[in-house]
Coordinates of C-alpha atoms in Angstrom, one line a residue:
Chain A
M531 CA 103.5 -5.8 122.0
A532 CA 101.7 -9.1 122.4
E533 CA 100.2 -8.0 125.7
I534 CA 98.7 -4.7 124.2
D535 CA 97.2 -6.7 121.5
N536 CA 95.4 -8.9 124.0
N537 CA 94.2 -6.3 126.3
N538 CA 93.2 -3.7 123.6
N539 CA 91.0 -6.0 121.6
I540 CA 92.8 -4.6 118.6
N541 CA 93.6 -7.5 116.4
I542 CA 96.7 -6.7 114.3
N543 CA 95.8 -9.4 111.8
N544 CA 92.9 -7.8 110.7
I545 CA 94.6 -4.5 109.9
D546 CA 95.8 -3.6 106.4
K547 CA 99.4 -3.7 106.3
N548 CA 99.6 -0.1 105.0
N549 CA 97.6 1.1 108.1
I550 CA 99.8 -0.8 110.6
D551 CA 101.8 2.3 111.5
N552 CA 98.4 4.2 112.0
A553 CA 97.3 1.4 114.3
V554 CA 100.5 1.6 116.4
D555 CA 100.2 5.2 116.6
N556 CA 96.6 5.0 117.9
I557 CA 97.8 2.3 120.5
K558 CA 100.6 4.7 121.5
E559 CA 98.2 7.6 121.9
E560 CA 95.9 5.7 124.1
I561 CA 98.8 4.6 126.6
K562 CA 99.1 7.2 129.4
I563 CA 101.8 5.4 131.5
E564 CA 104.2 2.8 130.4
V565 CA 106.3 0.9 132.9
K566 CA 109.5 -0.6 131.5
N567 CA 111.8 -3.0 133.4
L568 CA 111.1 -1.3 136.7
N569 CA 113.2 -2.4 139.6
F570 CA 112.9 -0.9 143.0
Y571 CA 115.3 -1.4 145.9
Y572 CA 114.8 -0.5 149.6
G573 CA 118.3 -0.8 151.1
D574 CA 119.4 -4.2 150.1
Y575 CA 115.8 -5.3 149.7
H576 CA 114.8 -5.9 146.2
L577 CA 111.1 -4.7 146.5
L578 CA 109.9 -4.6 142.9
K579 CA 111.2 -7.1 140.4
D580 CA 111.2 -6.2 136.8
I581 CA 107.8 -4.7 136.4
N582 CA 106.4 -4.2 132.8
L583 CA 103.0 -2.9 132.2
F584 CA 101.0 0.0 130.8
F585 CA 98.0 2.1 131.7
K586 CA 95.5 3.2 129.2
K587 CA 94.2 6.7 129.1
N588 CA 90.8 7.3 130.8
S589 CA 90.8 3.8 132.3
V590 CA 90.5 2.6 135.8
C591 CA 93.2 0.1 136.8
T592 CA 93.4 -1.7 140.1
I593 CA 96.5 -3.3 141.5
L594 CA 95.7 -6.2 143.8
G595 CA 97.9 -8.1 146.1
P596 CA 98.3 -9.2 149.7
S597 CA 99.9 -6.9 152.3
G598 CA 103.7 -6.2 151.8
C599 CA 103.7 -7.3 148.1
G600 CA 105.1 -3.9 147.0
K601 CA 101.8 -2.5 145.5
S602 CA 101.8 0.8 147.5
S603 CA 105.6 1.3 146.5
F604 CA 104.9 0.7 143.0
L605 CA 102.1 3.3 143.0
R606 CA 104.4 5.8 144.7
T607 CA 107.1 5.3 142.0
L608 CA 104.6 6.7 139.5
N609 CA 104.7 10.2 141.1
R610 CA 108.1 9.8 142.5
M611 CA 107.0 9.9 146.1
N612 CA 109.7 7.4 146.9
D613 CA 112.3 10.0 146.2
Y614 CA 112.2 11.0 149.8
T615 CA 112.6 7.5 151.2
E616 CA 116.1 7.2 152.4
G617 CA 118.0 4.2 151.1
S618 CA 115.6 3.6 148.2
K619 CA 117.1 3.1 144.6
L620 CA 115.2 2.7 141.4
K621 CA 116.2 1.1 138.1
G622 CA 114.0 1.1 134.7
E623 CA 111.7 3.6 133.2
V624 CA 108.3 5.0 133.8
L625 CA 107.0 6.8 130.7
L626 CA 104.2 9.3 131.2
D627 CA 102.9 10.5 127.9
G628 CA 106.1 9.0 126.3
K629 CA 108.5 10.9 128.7
N630 CA 110.6 9.2 131.4
I631 CA 109.7 10.7 134.6
Y632 CA 112.9 9.6 136.0
G633 CA 114.8 11.6 133.2
K634 CA 116.9 14.4 133.9
S635 CA 114.8 17.1 132.4
I636 CA 111.8 16.2 134.4
D637 CA 110.5 18.8 136.9
V638 CA 109.2 16.9 139.9
V639 CA 106.9 19.6 140.9
E640 CA 105.1 19.7 137.5
L641 CA 105.1 15.9 137.5
R642 CA 103.2 15.8 140.9
R643 CA 100.8 18.5 139.6
N644 CA 100.0 16.4 136.6
V645 CA 99.7 13.0 138.8
G646 CA 97.6 13.5 141.7
M647 CA 97.5 11.3 144.6
V648 CA 94.9 10.3 147.3
F649 CA 96.1 8.2 150.3
Q650 CA 94.8 5.5 152.5
N651 CA 94.1 7.7 155.4
P652 CA 92.0 10.8 154.9
N653 CA 94.8 13.4 155.4
P654 CA 93.2 16.8 155.0
F655 CA 95.6 19.7 156.2
P656 CA 94.8 21.3 159.5
K657 CA 93.2 24.2 157.6
T658 CA 89.9 25.2 156.5
I659 CA 87.9 23.3 153.8
F660 CA 88.4 26.2 151.3
E661 CA 92.1 26.5 152.2
N662 CA 92.6 22.7 151.7
I663 CA 91.8 23.0 148.1
A664 CA 93.2 26.5 147.5
F665 CA 96.5 25.2 148.7
G666 CA 97.1 23.3 145.6
L667 CA 96.7 26.3 143.4
K668 CA 98.6 28.8 145.7
I669 CA 101.7 26.5 145.7
H670 CA 101.8 26.7 141.9
G671 CA 101.7 30.4 142.0
I672 CA 98.1 31.2 141.3
K673 CA 97.0 34.4 143.1
N674 CA 93.8 35.3 141.3
K675 CA 91.2 35.2 144.1
Q676 CA 88.2 34.7 141.9
F677 CA 89.9 31.9 139.9
I678 CA 90.6 30.2 143.1
A679 CA 87.1 30.5 144.6
E680 CA 85.6 29.2 141.4
R681 CA 88.1 26.4 141.1
V682 CA 87.4 25.3 144.8
E683 CA 83.8 25.3 144.0
K684 CA 84.1 23.3 141.0
C685 CA 86.4 20.7 142.6
L686 CA 84.0 20.3 145.6
K687 CA 81.2 19.8 143.2
Y688 CA 83.1 17.0 141.2
A689 CA 83.8 15.5 144.4
G690 CA 80.1 15.5 145.3
L691 CA 80.8 17.4 148.5
L692 CA 79.7 20.9 147.6
D693 CA 75.9 20.4 148.9
E694 CA 77.3 19.0 152.2
V695 CA 79.9 21.8 152.9
K696 CA 78.4 24.7 151.1
D697 CA 77.7 26.7 154.4
K698 CA 80.9 25.8 156.2
L699 CA 83.7 26.3 153.6
H700 CA 85.6 28.4 156.2
K701 CA 85.4 25.7 158.9
N702 CA 88.3 23.4 159.9
A703 CA 88.4 20.4 157.7
F704 CA 88.7 18.1 160.6
S705 CA 85.0 18.8 161.4
L706 CA 84.0 16.6 158.5
S707 CA 83.4 12.9 158.7
G708 CA 85.8 10.4 157.6
G709 CA 84.2 9.8 154.2
Q710 CA 83.7 13.5 153.7
Q711 CA 87.4 14.1 154.6
Q712 CA 88.5 11.5 151.9
R713 CA 86.3 13.2 149.3
L714 CA 87.8 16.5 150.4
C715 CA 91.2 14.9 149.7
I716 CA 90.0 13.8 146.2
A717 CA 88.7 17.4 145.5
R718 CA 92.2 18.6 146.7
A719 CA 94.0 16.2 144.3
I720 CA 91.9 17.2 141.2
A721 CA 92.3 20.9 142.0
T722 CA 95.8 21.1 140.3
N723 CA 94.1 19.7 137.1
P724 CA 96.0 16.4 136.8
S725 CA 95.6 13.8 134.1
V726 CA 96.3 10.8 136.3
L727 CA 95.1 10.1 139.8
L728 CA 96.8 7.6 142.1
M729 CA 94.8 6.2 144.7
D730 CA 96.4 4.3 147.5
E731 CA 93.5 2.1 149.1
P732 CA 91.2 5.1 149.2
T733 CA 88.4 3.3 151.0
A734 CA 90.4 1.2 153.4
Y735 CA 89.3 3.1 156.5
L736 CA 85.8 4.1 155.5
D737 CA 82.3 2.8 156.3
P738 CA 80.3 1.0 153.5
A739 CA 78.1 4.0 152.7
S740 CA 81.2 6.4 152.1
T741 CA 82.9 3.5 150.2
A742 CA 80.0 3.3 147.8
T743 CA 80.0 7.0 147.2
I744 CA 83.7 7.1 146.5
L745 CA 83.4 4.2 144.2
D746 CA 80.7 6.0 142.1
L747 CA 82.9 9.1 142.0
I748 CA 85.8 6.9 140.6
A749 CA 83.5 5.5 137.9
N750 CA 82.4 9.1 136.8
F751 CA 86.1 10.4 137.1
K752 CA 87.1 7.9 134.3
K753 CA 86.0 10.5 131.6
F754 CA 88.7 13.0 132.8
Y755 CA 91.5 11.1 134.4
T756 CA 93.5 7.9 134.1
I757 CA 92.9 6.3 137.5
I758 CA 95.2 3.7 139.3
I759 CA 93.9 2.2 142.5
V760 CA 95.8 0.1 144.8
S761 CA 93.5 -2.1 146.8
H762 CA 93.2 -5.4 148.6
N763 CA 89.4 -5.7 148.1
I764 CA 88.8 -8.0 145.3
Q765 CA 85.0 -7.2 145.0
Q766 CA 85.6 -3.6 144.8
A767 CA 88.3 -4.0 142.0
G768 CA 86.1 -6.2 140.0
R769 CA 83.3 -3.6 140.2
I770 CA 85.0 -0.4 139.1
S771 CA 88.2 -1.4 137.1
D772 CA 88.7 -1.8 133.5
Y773 CA 92.1 -3.4 133.9
S774 CA 93.4 -5.5 137.0
G775 CA 96.9 -6.4 137.9
F776 CA 98.1 -8.8 140.6
F777 CA 101.3 -8.3 142.6
L778 CA 102.9 -11.0 144.7
N779 CA 106.3 -10.7 146.5
G780 CA 107.3 -7.7 144.3
E781 CA 106.4 -9.6 141.0
L782 CA 103.7 -8.6 138.6
I783 CA 102.0 -12.0 138.2
E784 CA 99.2 -11.0 135.9
F785 CA 97.9 -7.9 134.2
S786 CA 94.8 -7.9 131.9
K787 CA 91.3 -6.7 131.3
S788 CA 89.2 -7.1 134.5
G789 CA 86.8 -9.4 132.7
D790 CA 89.3 -11.8 131.9
F791 CA 91.4 -11.4 135.1
F792 CA 88.4 -12.3 137.3
T793 CA 86.8 -15.0 135.3
R794 CA 89.8 -16.6 133.5
P795 CA 92.9 -15.9 135.2
K796 CA 95.9 -17.1 133.4
D797 CA 98.0 -17.9 136.5
K798 CA 97.3 -20.3 139.2
R799 CA 98.5 -17.8 141.9
T800 CA 96.0 -15.2 140.5
E801 CA 93.2 -17.6 140.9
N802 CA 94.2 -18.6 144.4
F803 CA 94.3 -15.0 145.3
I804 CA 90.7 -14.2 143.7
T805 CA 89.3 -17.1 145.6
N806 CA 90.7 -15.8 148.8
R807 CA 93.3 -18.5 149.4
F808 CA 96.1 -16.0 150.4
Chain B
M691 CA 93.4 -42.7 189.8
T692 CA 90.6 -44.8 188.0
E693 CA 90.2 -44.5 184.3
K694 CA 86.8 -42.9 184.8
E695 CA 88.2 -40.1 186.7
N696 CA 90.9 -39.7 184.2
N697 CA 88.4 -39.4 181.2
K698 CA 86.4 -36.8 183.3
K699 CA 89.4 -34.6 183.7
T700 CA 90.2 -34.6 180.0
E701 CA 86.7 -33.6 179.1
D702 CA 86.7 -30.7 181.7
A703 CA 90.1 -29.5 180.5
G704 CA 88.4 -26.9 178.1
N705 CA 86.3 -25.3 180.9
Y706 CA 88.8 -25.7 183.6
F707 CA 90.3 -22.5 184.9
P708 CA 92.8 -22.8 188.0
V709 CA 91.9 -20.1 190.5
N710 CA 94.7 -18.9 192.6
K711 CA 92.8 -17.2 195.4
S712 CA 95.8 -15.9 197.4
Y713 CA 97.3 -14.3 194.2
I714 CA 93.9 -12.5 193.6
K715 CA 94.2 -11.1 197.0
R716 CA 97.8 -10.1 196.7
K717 CA 97.4 -8.5 193.2
K718 CA 95.0 -6.0 194.8
I719 CA 97.4 -5.0 197.5
Y720 CA 100.0 -4.5 194.8
N721 CA 97.8 -2.3 193.1
R722 CA 97.2 -0.1 196.1
I723 CA 101.1 -0.1 196.9
A724 CA 101.7 1.1 193.3
Y725 CA 99.2 3.9 193.7
A726 CA 100.4 5.1 197.1
S727 CA 104.1 5.1 195.9
A728 CA 103.2 7.2 192.9
A729 CA 101.2 9.7 195.0
L730 CA 104.1 9.8 197.4
A731 CA 106.5 10.4 194.6
F732 CA 104.5 13.3 193.5
I733 CA 104.2 14.9 197.0
I734 CA 107.9 14.6 197.7
G735 CA 108.5 16.0 194.1
A736 CA 106.2 19.0 194.4
F737 CA 107.0 19.9 198.1
P738 CA 109.9 22.2 197.3
V739 CA 107.8 24.3 194.9
F740 CA 105.2 24.9 197.7
H741 CA 107.9 25.5 200.2
I742 CA 109.5 28.1 198.0
I743 CA 106.3 29.8 197.5
Y744 CA 105.3 29.6 201.2
S745 CA 108.7 30.9 202.6
A746 CA 109.0 33.6 200.0
L747 CA 105.7 34.9 200.8
I748 CA 106.0 34.7 204.5
I749 CA 109.3 36.6 204.6
G750 CA 108.9 38.9 201.5
Y751 CA 105.2 39.8 201.9
K752 CA 105.6 43.3 203.4
Y753 CA 107.6 44.5 200.5
L754 CA 105.2 43.2 197.9
N755 CA 103.5 46.4 196.6
W756 CA 103.3 48.5 193.6
N757 CA 106.1 50.7 194.8
F758 CA 108.5 47.7 195.0
V759 CA 108.1 46.8 191.3
S760 CA 107.9 50.4 189.9
T761 CA 110.9 52.3 191.5
L762 CA 114.7 51.9 191.2
P763 CA 116.6 50.9 194.2
S764 CA 118.2 53.7 196.5
G765 CA 119.4 54.2 200.0
F766 CA 122.4 52.6 201.8
P767 CA 123.3 49.9 201.3
I768 CA 121.9 50.3 197.8
G769 CA 118.4 48.8 197.8
A770 CA 117.5 49.5 201.3
K771 CA 115.0 52.0 199.9
G772 CA 113.1 51.8 196.6
G773 CA 112.2 48.7 194.5
I774 CA 113.6 46.4 191.9
L775 CA 112.5 48.2 188.7
N776 CA 116.1 48.0 187.2
A777 CA 116.0 44.2 187.5
I778 CA 112.6 43.8 185.9
I779 CA 113.4 46.1 183.0
G780 CA 116.9 44.3 182.7
D781 CA 115.1 40.8 182.5
F782 CA 113.1 42.3 179.6
Y783 CA 116.3 43.3 177.8
L784 CA 117.9 39.8 178.3
V785 CA 115.0 37.7 177.3
I786 CA 114.4 39.9 174.1
I787 CA 117.9 39.8 173.0
A788 CA 118.3 36.1 173.8
S789 CA 115.1 35.3 172.0
C790 CA 116.3 37.4 168.9
L791 CA 119.1 34.9 168.7
A792 CA 117.8 31.7 169.9
V793 CA 114.3 31.6 168.3
P794 CA 115.3 32.0 164.6
L795 CA 118.4 29.7 165.2
G796 CA 116.6 27.0 167.3
I797 CA 113.5 26.8 165.1
G798 CA 115.5 26.7 162.0
S799 CA 117.7 23.9 163.1
G800 CA 114.9 22.1 164.7
L801 CA 113.1 22.2 161.3
Y802 CA 116.3 21.2 159.5
L803 CA 116.7 18.2 161.8
S804 CA 113.3 16.8 161.4
L805 CA 112.6 17.6 157.8
F806 CA 115.6 18.1 155.6
G807 CA 118.6 16.3 157.4
K808 CA 120.0 12.9 156.6
K809 CA 119.7 10.3 159.4
R810 CA 123.5 10.1 160.3
T811 CA 124.1 13.9 160.3
N812 CA 121.0 14.2 162.4
S813 CA 122.2 11.9 165.1
I814 CA 125.6 13.9 165.4
I815 CA 123.6 17.2 165.5
R816 CA 121.2 15.9 168.0
L817 CA 124.1 14.5 170.2
L818 CA 125.9 17.9 170.0
N819 CA 122.4 19.6 171.1
E820 CA 122.1 17.3 174.1
L821 CA 125.7 17.9 175.1
M822 CA 125.2 21.7 174.9
I823 CA 122.1 21.3 177.2
G824 CA 124.4 19.5 179.6
I825 CA 127.1 22.2 179.7
P826 CA 126.9 24.0 183.2
S827 CA 125.7 27.5 182.9
V828 CA 129.1 28.9 184.5
V829 CA 131.1 27.4 181.6
W830 CA 128.6 29.2 179.3
G831 CA 129.3 32.3 181.2
I832 CA 133.2 31.9 180.6
M833 CA 132.6 31.4 177.0
G834 CA 130.5 34.6 176.8
F835 CA 133.1 36.5 178.6
Y836 CA 135.8 35.6 176.1
I837 CA 133.7 35.9 173.2
F838 CA 131.5 39.1 173.9
S839 CA 132.6 40.8 177.1
T840 CA 136.4 41.1 177.3
N841 CA 138.2 44.0 175.9
A842 CA 141.5 42.1 175.4
G843 CA 142.3 39.6 172.4
L844 CA 139.8 38.4 169.8
G845 CA 136.1 38.9 170.5
F846 CA 133.4 41.4 170.1
H847 CA 134.4 43.8 173.1
F848 CA 130.8 44.5 174.0
G849 CA 131.9 44.8 177.6
F850 CA 129.7 43.8 180.7
S851 CA 126.6 44.7 178.9
A852 CA 123.1 43.5 178.2
L853 CA 124.1 42.5 174.6
A854 CA 126.9 40.3 175.8
A855 CA 124.7 38.6 178.5
G856 CA 121.7 38.4 176.3
L857 CA 123.7 36.7 173.5
T858 CA 125.3 34.2 176.0
L859 CA 121.9 33.3 177.3
G860 CA 120.7 33.0 173.6
F861 CA 123.3 30.3 173.1
I862 CA 122.0 28.5 176.3
M863 CA 118.5 28.7 174.9
T864 CA 119.1 27.5 171.5
P865 CA 119.7 23.8 171.9
I866 CA 116.6 23.6 174.1
V867 CA 114.4 25.4 171.3
T868 CA 116.1 23.1 168.6
L869 CA 115.3 19.7 170.4
L870 CA 111.8 20.8 171.4
T871 CA 111.0 22.2 168.1
E872 CA 112.2 19.0 166.4
Q873 CA 110.0 16.9 168.6
A874 CA 107.0 19.0 167.9
V875 CA 107.5 18.7 164.2
N876 CA 108.1 14.9 164.6
R877 CA 104.7 14.8 166.3
I878 CA 103.0 16.1 162.9
P879 CA 101.7 13.1 161.1
A880 CA 103.9 12.2 158.1
S881 CA 100.7 12.2 155.9
Y882 CA 100.4 16.1 156.0
I883 CA 103.7 16.6 154.5
E884 CA 103.1 13.7 152.0
G885 CA 99.8 15.2 151.1
A886 CA 101.5 18.5 150.2
L887 CA 104.4 17.0 148.4
A888 CA 102.0 14.8 146.3
M889 CA 100.3 18.0 145.2
G890 CA 103.6 19.4 143.8
A891 CA 104.6 21.5 146.8
T892 CA 108.4 21.9 147.4
K893 CA 109.6 20.9 150.8
W894 CA 109.9 24.4 151.7
Q895 CA 106.3 25.2 150.7
A896 CA 105.1 22.1 152.7
T897 CA 107.1 23.1 155.7
K898 CA 106.0 26.7 155.6
S899 CA 102.3 26.3 154.9
V900 CA 101.5 23.0 156.6
I901 CA 104.1 21.7 159.0
V902 CA 104.9 25.0 160.8
K903 CA 101.3 25.9 161.1
A904 CA 100.4 22.4 162.4
A905 CA 103.4 22.4 164.8
M906 CA 102.7 26.0 166.0
G907 CA 101.6 25.1 169.4
G908 CA 104.6 22.8 170.0
I909 CA 107.1 25.5 168.8
F910 CA 105.6 28.0 171.1
T911 CA 106.1 25.6 173.9
A912 CA 109.6 25.2 172.7
V913 CA 110.3 28.8 173.0
L914 CA 108.4 29.2 176.2
L915 CA 110.5 26.4 177.9
G916 CA 113.7 28.1 176.5
V917 CA 112.9 31.4 177.9
L918 CA 111.7 30.0 181.3
N919 CA 115.2 28.2 181.4
I920 CA 117.2 31.4 180.8
I921 CA 115.3 34.0 182.8
G922 CA 116.6 32.3 186.1
Q923 CA 120.2 31.9 185.1
T924 CA 122.6 33.7 187.3
A925 CA 126.1 32.2 186.6
P926 CA 126.5 33.4 183.0
L927 CA 125.8 36.9 184.1
L928 CA 128.5 37.0 186.6
F929 CA 131.0 37.0 183.7
T930 CA 129.1 39.0 181.0
N931 CA 126.9 41.4 182.6
Y932 CA 127.1 41.5 186.4
Y933 CA 124.6 44.0 187.8
N934 CA 123.4 47.5 187.3
T935 CA 121.4 49.3 190.1
G936 CA 120.2 52.0 187.7
M937 CA 118.8 51.9 184.1
P938 CA 121.0 50.9 181.3
T939 CA 121.9 53.8 178.9
G940 CA 122.7 51.4 176.0
I941 CA 123.2 47.7 175.3
T942 CA 126.9 47.6 174.9
G943 CA 130.0 49.3 176.7
P944 CA 130.0 51.2 179.8
G945 CA 126.4 51.8 180.9
G946 CA 125.3 48.8 178.9
A947 CA 124.9 46.5 181.9
V948 CA 121.4 45.8 183.2
G949 CA 119.8 44.7 186.4
D950 CA 118.4 41.2 186.5
L951 CA 116.2 39.5 189.0
A952 CA 118.3 36.3 189.7
M953 CA 121.4 38.4 190.0
L954 CA 119.5 40.8 192.3
I955 CA 118.5 38.0 194.7
F956 CA 122.1 36.6 194.5
I957 CA 123.6 40.0 195.6
Y958 CA 121.1 40.9 198.0
I959 CA 121.2 37.6 199.9
H960 CA 125.0 38.1 200.3
E961 CA 124.6 41.6 201.9
P962 CA 124.7 41.8 205.6
S963 CA 121.3 43.6 205.8
R964 CA 118.1 42.0 207.1
I965 CA 116.2 44.4 204.9
L966 CA 117.9 43.4 201.9
H967 CA 117.3 39.6 202.8
Y968 CA 113.6 40.4 203.0
K969 CA 113.8 42.2 199.6
A970 CA 115.5 39.4 198.0
E971 CA 112.6 37.0 199.1
A972 CA 110.0 39.4 197.9
A973 CA 112.0 39.6 194.5
S974 CA 111.8 35.9 194.3
V975 CA 108.0 36.1 194.6
V976 CA 108.2 38.6 191.6
L977 CA 110.3 36.4 189.6
L978 CA 108.0 33.4 190.3
F979 CA 105.1 35.4 189.4
F980 CA 106.8 36.5 186.0
V981 CA 107.5 32.7 185.2
F982 CA 103.8 31.9 185.9
A983 CA 102.6 34.9 183.9
L984 CA 104.8 34.1 181.1
D985 CA 103.7 30.4 180.9
I986 CA 100.0 31.4 180.9
G987 CA 100.6 34.2 178.5
M988 CA 102.5 32.2 176.0
R989 CA 99.9 29.4 176.3
L990 CA 97.2 32.0 175.6
I991 CA 99.2 33.4 172.6
S992 CA 99.8 29.8 171.2
W993 CA 96.2 28.9 171.3
V994 CA 95.1 32.1 169.7
T995 CA 97.7 31.8 167.0
V996 CA 96.8 28.2 166.4
K997 CA 93.1 29.2 165.9
I998 CA 94.2 32.2 163.6
F999 CA 96.4 29.9 161.5
E1000 CA 93.6 27.3 161.0
M1001 CA 91.7 30.2 159.3
L1002 CA 94.4 30.9 156.8

């Protein structure tokens, strides 16, 4: 709990003892995802070591770290994309809205509908722009054509792509530029109305202008979604995130408010990373 | 060597690049030799194809007319008059029956191999498939005879018929379609299926609406190469169908046997008749034409289907 106190700016000492239960409830309500004692193995290799952290509702969190530190694997444990990796094993809990997503009663399909994901490479399907977004609705059994058309338009609008593609909705998605494709992927990810968005280095392969557009999008999306971004770009993380975490060799070195993280890192290794010594 | 010279050499070390003039000359010659041998390999490899087309045309040209492909053989010995319609129709029967078996079976196992299977089982299935491709077609023929044709013992008792031969050819075609489908699906970037799974699609949904559509061109090629492989098979037909100079009256039992271009060529060339030899050459031109037309046709169909699927 100590961590939560530090990061939430809620000083337990100032709260009346009678109200303490309420306060704890409030904090609980605000937590979207809580990761408890998460260990992840790939074959014999212990990739993630005893990760403990939480993500607050409607916040942007950035996971930083050098290549190969396990940050992408960590992100993929949050929507169980690692299930398909042969030889992987997981211990510990990931609580989404208080429910363990590795529990027995969890429907993985519903989980992934609720936790959207955007990948490093823009990966639209080889279909039309319209169908790329409609796919997410169709796989969940929605057949109402009017609803689909409205939702597609809305998602494109949220992703800031509508004006650019209005006239070519029925053209192949590959006719778009890289930055547009990535925004299409974001539109596709929000089509299923998720509450969490996972982004795996969403701007790694984009030019500066497209990167700026997507960062603006992320800042706007905070109102609707809890956003978790994996990145190795320190400047970006500082600009857009509320919370930042630092992974090194599969361990979570530090996780705190971005202000503290970038100006007063507690750990020497975090400081080294921020000042580009890795 | 004086100290001065020594110092100068050390200073120049950064800019010094030892040029081997004779090697530069030689490497250009090596380049030409490599180019020439590659070209020669192609010419030697392609020579038989041109020779087959040339000799078949030279010998068989006078029988190549509409009548030849549109009438049944007649006269004595049978085939001396008339054409090869029975064989053309028979080939259609065989290809369709074989495809009915091999296309679903081959595409299904190809998809299973690349999407659903575990690594170890996959390598066993893959090995089995490669083994099956290596089995001589005459052995397939014997298998087909025991399972489908013979009227004694266990088996389907189809007799010498189109169904028995078609199914045998289907089993020859299946491993080819399987391996090529698997390769086609493996060429699809993993990010497609990941993208679909991350949206909450089941593996089957992702396969059906993303992977199969993206791999459609490759799957068409797999089927095409399977068909091209069986269309020229002769040995399996010896044991399961043999030959029919007329039209089939069914696909099993007596009257179920069909003509076949490869068998026709095989039989005609064994007859002591000059006319039949010429007709066999003409028939091989027709067979080559069908292979060519099938290739172009399937490519066209695959191109159109890929375009249509992109719209969906």
